[in-house]
XYZ file of C-alpha atoms in Angstrom:
402
model
C 52.040 -81.195 -1.240
C 54.786 -82.808 0.737
C 54.758 -81.636 4.424
C 57.701 -79.533 3.812
C 56.123 -77.792 1.461
C 53.240 -76.933 3.382
C 55.046 -76.013 6.542
C 57.583 -73.754 3.336
C 53.683 -72.177 2.094
C 52.900 -70.809 5.247
C 55.934 -70.378 7.043
C 55.929 -66.631 7.930
C 59.066 -63.951 8.648
C 59.833 -62.523 11.725
C 59.173 -59.277 9.977
C 55.695 -59.790 9.976
C 55.171 -60.581 13.704
C 56.612 -57.667 14.541
C 55.094 -55.323 12.196
C 52.074 -57.361 13.369
C 53.272 -56.368 16.825
C 53.071 -52.698 16.306
C 49.991 -52.547 14.780
C 48.425 -54.412 18.126
C 49.976 -51.838 19.723
C 49.510 -48.715 18.569
C 45.028 -49.787 17.897
C 45.673 -50.667 21.260
C 46.562 -47.066 22.319
C 43.471 -45.639 20.182
C 41.569 -47.877 21.730
C 42.469 -46.992 25.054
C 41.622 -42.786 24.571
C 38.040 -43.792 22.760
C 37.060 -46.873 25.810
C 37.767 -43.889 28.628
C 35.164 -41.760 28.471
C 33.382 -44.971 28.907
C 35.151 -46.098 32.757
C 34.103 -42.412 33.135
C 30.615 -43.181 32.971
C 29.815 -44.283 37.185
C 32.141 -41.181 38.756
C 29.876 -38.576 35.701
C 26.742 -40.225 37.081
C 27.374 -40.278 40.473
C 29.245 -37.342 42.191
C 28.770 -35.609 38.346
C 25.119 -35.395 38.362
C 24.795 -37.104 34.526
C 22.320 -38.660 33.842
C 22.890 -42.346 31.919
C 21.659 -41.031 28.805
C 23.756 -37.925 28.531
C 27.109 -39.856 30.246
C 26.680 -42.514 27.835
C 26.211 -40.065 25.282
C 29.093 -38.440 25.982
C 30.434 -42.210 26.094
C 29.552 -42.099 22.327
C 31.474 -39.686 20.920
C 34.715 -41.412 19.969
C 32.556 -44.396 18.441
C 30.413 -40.919 16.242
C 34.136 -39.298 15.932
C 35.883 -42.677 14.620
C 32.743 -42.960 11.870
C 32.770 -39.673 10.192
C 36.581 -40.978 8.968
C 36.988 -44.622 9.667
C 36.129 -44.954 5.101
C 38.794 -42.105 4.651
C 41.660 -43.410 6.232
C 41.334 -46.831 4.251
C 41.265 -45.052 1.414
C 44.289 -42.806 2.310
C 45.727 -46.436 3.477
C 44.935 -48.329 -0.438
C 46.501 -44.622 -1.747
C 48.979 -44.100 0.663
C 50.821 -47.112 3.354
C 50.152 -47.626 6.284
C 53.109 -45.848 7.578
C 52.371 -42.343 7.864
C 48.518 -43.549 8.051
C 49.136 -44.567 10.907
C 51.435 -42.662 12.763
C 49.654 -38.842 11.657
C 46.104 -40.987 13.219
C 48.046 -41.330 16.657
C 49.793 -37.657 16.403
C 46.240 -36.220 16.063
C 44.431 -38.255 18.521
C 47.178 -37.194 21.160
C 47.116 -33.889 20.583
C 42.962 -33.996 21.120
C 43.186 -36.031 24.232
C 45.808 -33.045 25.674
C 42.738 -30.258 24.355
C 40.647 -32.730 26.712
C 43.040 -32.137 29.846
C 42.644 -28.772 29.586
C 38.426 -28.265 29.946
C 35.680 -28.994 32.724
C 33.450 -28.468 30.584
C 31.486 -31.065 28.722
C 30.349 -29.499 26.027
C 33.901 -29.461 24.576
C 34.869 -32.479 26.509
C 32.240 -34.552 24.207
C 34.108 -32.013 21.461
C 37.606 -33.046 22.210
C 36.421 -37.248 22.564
C 34.364 -36.391 19.129
C 37.501 -35.284 17.473
C 40.527 -37.874 19.042
C 37.632 -40.679 17.823
C 38.205 -39.314 14.304
C 42.110 -39.242 14.203
C 42.702 -42.904 16.382
C 40.386 -44.447 13.453
C 43.487 -44.361 11.280
C 44.526 -46.928 12.966
C 40.663 -49.612 12.909
C 41.558 -49.956 9.059
C 45.016 -49.405 8.161
C 46.400 -52.257 10.568
C 44.359 -54.718 8.865
C 45.828 -53.912 5.789
C 49.592 -55.156 8.335
C 48.349 -58.421 8.921
C 46.502 -58.955 4.956
C 49.391 -57.324 3.535
C 52.590 -59.907 5.258
C 50.824 -63.147 6.278
C 49.880 -66.219 3.947
C 45.741 -66.824 3.743
C 46.755 -70.262 6.026
C 47.069 -67.326 8.435
C 45.816 -64.880 7.978
C 43.389 -65.932 11.295
C 45.804 -66.341 13.615
C 47.063 -63.330 12.550
C 44.115 -61.178 12.740
C 43.681 -62.624 16.087
C 46.237 -61.941 17.388
C 45.843 -58.136 15.519
C 41.965 -57.695 17.478
C 43.622 -58.515 21.004
C 44.425 -54.250 20.487
C 40.357 -53.709 21.360
C 39.729 -55.358 23.833
C 43.693 -54.759 25.346
C 42.985 -51.532 25.136
C 39.783 -51.704 26.988
C 42.317 -53.438 29.309
C 44.147 -51.441 29.960
C 41.308 -48.377 30.257
C 39.095 -50.140 33.155
C 42.321 -51.255 35.110
C 43.547 -47.691 35.059
C 40.847 -44.869 34.283
C 38.348 -45.554 37.291
C 41.670 -45.205 39.632
C 42.375 -42.180 38.252
C 39.565 -40.862 37.220
C 37.945 -41.024 41.323
C 41.643 -40.110 42.695
C 42.694 -37.170 40.775
C 40.157 -36.263 38.095
C 38.994 -36.853 34.603
C 41.885 -35.046 33.083
C 44.572 -37.010 35.114
C 43.400 -39.574 33.311
C 42.236 -38.513 29.720
C 45.831 -37.477 30.331
C 46.731 -41.449 30.345
C 45.538 -41.718 26.034
C 48.151 -39.093 25.651
C 51.505 -40.434 26.539
C 50.323 -43.966 24.664
C 49.174 -41.702 21.446
C 52.193 -39.740 21.090
C 54.523 -42.516 21.878
C 53.186 -45.174 19.555
C 53.152 -42.170 16.628
C 56.694 -41.880 16.860
C 56.850 -45.881 17.564
C 55.070 -46.092 14.323
C 57.017 -43.488 12.343
C 60.391 -44.864 12.747
C 59.811 -49.114 12.924
C 56.299 -49.398 11.042
C 57.284 -51.152 7.430
C 54.782 -51.540 4.474
C 53.637 -54.695 3.361
C 55.109 -55.546 0.103
C 52.310 -54.804 -3.297
C 51.177 -57.311 -4.517
C 51.977 -57.257 -8.560
C 49.694 -55.661 -10.690
C 46.642 -58.603 -12.279
C 45.760 -59.548 -15.318
C 43.563 -56.849 -18.148
C 40.972 -59.153 -18.413
C 40.696 -59.117 -14.315
C 36.340 -59.134 -13.785
C 35.039 -56.038 -12.712
C 34.283 -57.472 -9.079
C 37.749 -58.268 -7.812
C 37.736 -54.409 -8.635
C 34.753 -53.588 -6.991
C 33.866 -55.999 -5.259
C 30.112 -54.383 -3.885
C 28.873 -54.369 -7.392
C 28.193 -57.938 -8.050
C 26.953 -59.642 -5.079
C 25.924 -59.484 -1.007
C 28.574 -60.335 0.403
C 30.120 -57.834 1.543
C 27.625 -56.195 2.904
C 25.861 -59.065 5.128
C 29.373 -59.253 6.327
C 28.649 -55.797 7.119
C 25.185 -56.072 8.664
C 26.050 -58.899 10.852
C 28.710 -57.237 12.392
C 26.857 -54.388 12.966
C 24.885 -56.037 14.746
C 27.232 -58.257 17.052
C 28.505 -54.263 18.243
C 25.130 -54.498 20.587
C 26.279 -57.310 23.012
C 30.060 -56.305 22.669
C 29.807 -52.596 23.851
C 26.477 -52.963 26.042
C 29.222 -55.239 27.763
C 31.609 -52.938 27.644
C 30.423 -49.777 28.858
C 27.234 -51.339 30.937
C 29.314 -54.028 32.248
C 31.244 -51.465 34.904
C 28.241 -49.822 35.937
C 26.370 -52.701 36.333
C 28.840 -54.590 38.797
C 28.847 -51.084 41.065
C 24.894 -50.384 41.523
C 23.987 -53.375 40.976
C 25.470 -55.246 42.186
C 27.512 -53.209 44.630
C 30.756 -53.582 44.044
C 34.167 -51.310 44.410
C 34.922 -48.876 41.658
C 38.339 -51.070 41.820
C 37.404 -54.918 41.942
C 34.706 -54.157 38.830
C 37.095 -52.791 36.831
C 39.419 -55.901 37.704
C 37.024 -58.029 36.869
C 36.006 -55.769 33.164
C 39.462 -55.566 32.468
C 40.229 -59.463 33.433
C 36.943 -60.152 31.170
C 39.006 -57.544 28.126
C 42.006 -60.245 27.818
C 40.206 -63.466 28.873
C 37.900 -61.866 25.308
C 41.509 -61.254 23.170
C 42.644 -64.512 23.454
C 39.321 -65.799 22.755
C 39.830 -64.115 19.421
C 43.129 -65.945 18.777
C 41.793 -69.240 19.583
C 38.876 -67.989 17.189
C 41.018 -67.568 14.969
C 43.052 -70.346 14.788
C 39.455 -71.978 15.009
C 38.956 -70.530 11.161
C 42.590 -70.962 9.705
C 42.007 -74.909 9.846
C 38.111 -74.947 9.764
C 39.459 -73.442 6.737
C 35.843 -71.155 6.762
C 35.287 -68.320 7.833
C 31.790 -67.658 8.447
C 30.913 -71.142 9.683
C 32.429 -69.916 12.605
C 31.088 -66.381 12.249
C 27.616 -67.493 12.288
C 28.504 -69.500 15.650
C 30.031 -66.537 17.423
C 26.168 -65.548 16.820
C 24.432 -67.571 17.879
C 26.335 -67.968 21.289
C 25.973 -64.026 21.586
C 22.798 -63.851 22.036
C 22.229 -67.140 24.269
C 24.748 -65.208 26.987
C 23.029 -61.700 27.143
C 20.112 -64.389 28.388
C 21.816 -65.472 30.525
C 22.645 -61.632 31.614
C 19.578 -60.761 31.572
C 18.978 -63.904 34.254
C 22.805 -63.376 35.864
C 20.222 -60.257 37.414
C 18.602 -61.438 40.580
C 21.330 -64.347 40.604
C 23.753 -64.514 44.507
C 26.779 -62.465 44.195
C 29.287 -64.452 42.053
C 27.404 -65.601 39.361
C 27.414 -62.460 37.662
C 30.194 -62.212 38.083
C 30.910 -65.782 36.364
C 28.097 -64.933 33.446
C 29.675 -61.701 32.833
C 33.072 -62.886 31.909
C 31.547 -65.691 29.792
C 29.496 -62.992 28.406
C 32.478 -60.634 27.761
C 34.141 -63.541 25.550
C 31.718 -64.688 23.246
C 31.011 -60.972 22.354
C 33.781 -60.023 21.174
C 35.284 -63.193 19.599
C 33.498 -61.943 15.884
C 35.298 -59.099 15.656
C 39.133 -60.830 13.614
C 37.078 -63.355 11.475
C 34.514 -60.790 9.999
C 37.902 -58.532 9.332
C 39.822 -60.918 8.149
C 36.743 -62.328 5.680
C 36.022 -58.937 4.612
C 39.832 -58.576 3.717
C 39.686 -61.420 1.521
C 36.424 -60.982 -0.116
C 37.832 -57.355 -1.085
C 40.713 -57.858 -2.617
C 44.543 -55.875 -2.548
C 42.158 -52.390 -4.478
C 39.773 -52.197 -1.980
C 40.847 -53.765 1.193
C 41.847 -49.424 2.968
C 38.301 -48.510 2.232
C 35.787 -52.216 2.207
C 37.508 -52.462 6.145
C 36.467 -49.026 6.971
C 33.350 -49.177 5.876
C 33.533 -52.763 7.438
C 34.106 -50.084 11.376
C 32.036 -47.737 9.991
C 28.716 -49.681 9.999
C 30.262 -51.478 13.768
C 30.477 -47.938 15.401
C 27.790 -46.265 13.824
C 26.342 -49.724 15.866
C 28.604 -48.789 18.823
C 27.485 -44.930 18.574
C 23.713 -45.247 19.352
C 24.347 -48.405 22.015
C 25.556 -45.337 24.838
C 22.416 -43.588 25.352
C 19.688 -45.780 23.202
C 21.078 -48.720 25.745
C 21.615 -46.821 28.575
C 17.920 -44.779 27.898
C 16.831 -48.626 27.889
C 17.904 -49.047 30.819
C 16.771 -46.170 32.353
C 13.166 -47.146 31.687
C 13.244 -50.805 31.890
C 15.875 -51.726 34.062
C 18.873 -54.077 33.243
C 17.581 -57.319 32.837
C 14.881 -56.602 30.434
C 17.650 -54.655 28.740
C 19.971 -56.662 28.378
C 17.035 -59.888 27.122
C 16.358 -56.705 24.506
C 20.260 -56.680 23.164
C 19.944 -60.195 22.433
C 17.425 -59.851 19.540
C 20.453 -58.189 17.818
C 23.070 -60.890 17.753
C 19.626 -63.336 17.031
C 18.891 -61.377 13.944
C 22.506 -61.518 13.243
C 22.309 -65.131 12.309
C 20.874 -66.394 9.375
C 22.325 -62.932 7.935
C 25.590 -65.211 7.999
C 26.471 -66.031 4.208
C 26.670 -70.058 3.460
C 30.074 -70.540 2.134
C 33.943 -67.250 2.519
C 34.278 -65.860 -0.564
C 38.506 -65.437 -1.131
C 39.405 -62.964 -4.001
C 43.507 -61.226 -1.977
C 45.927 -63.775 -3.443
């Protein structure tokens, strides 16, 4: 194949990049809502008397809500397309956020966060289908890396705004940011988002595993388990990194939030780099295994950094956050390619379900662990989760997407 033909094969239309940009913005808006209660933890803990376990449980409510609906949203995207799944989901998220601004009761606030998480799950499975549908195989690692920027981008926005808004104007106003973001993006998606072209019908002698990719091998199951294990360091840092800087190292809320935001942004860029790496290497699982090794190492470094001088914990947290989010694009691309066109939405929903089941446990479990043994030992224990993922990463890729 000539260089010219290779360039023609990997060309991406401007519309594809536009759809990717809308998908990133949509999922980032949902992530702001899902991340908001985590950045309320310092205020809830220090001024409202909630224990870390209680505040962590409230922070876990949106992710638990996502667990309940991810596969259903993915199945709807497979059946009806991505446009209205994302638009309706964001509109419902805005409504739930609005409800959360009207109550000071923590139980009702938790219910609003739960319902909003159920709605925000719509963007996770459906926006992944947008990437796979609009981008060729040898550009999907890059595209999915950009798409996976949406989560750290949403966390960055939340980290830079929620602590300050909550401290200065109250919890209701802090949650109100999600009303505006999700409402605006729901309208944009309803007007501008275009479903990717559906693949041509396959021959009737298609192998059964391309109809249901879960039946004949363990590839997708293993990726789901690996990703769930790698969630523990990621959500430990995003949930407790802020309060760790404030309570253990004496940082003020504003600079601590700024550092968390910077670390999330750097992590988002890291996902793009890892995606490009996987495209050039022609492998998703090879880089994924190295990320698992690195995630375990940086959590051990976090444990050691607790007693380090002032600037060292900040640098270690920046590095650890970057590494801990690097796996997401690799895993999502691998799942989408292994699932095939008829199962991508459901498989991506299942992928997210496993991740958010684990994420729902991080708040209360790690919060209780920190309360019992302190931050250093808790971080060291969390390092065991990515270590357990290393031998579970498949040895070779699987792709039935084309």
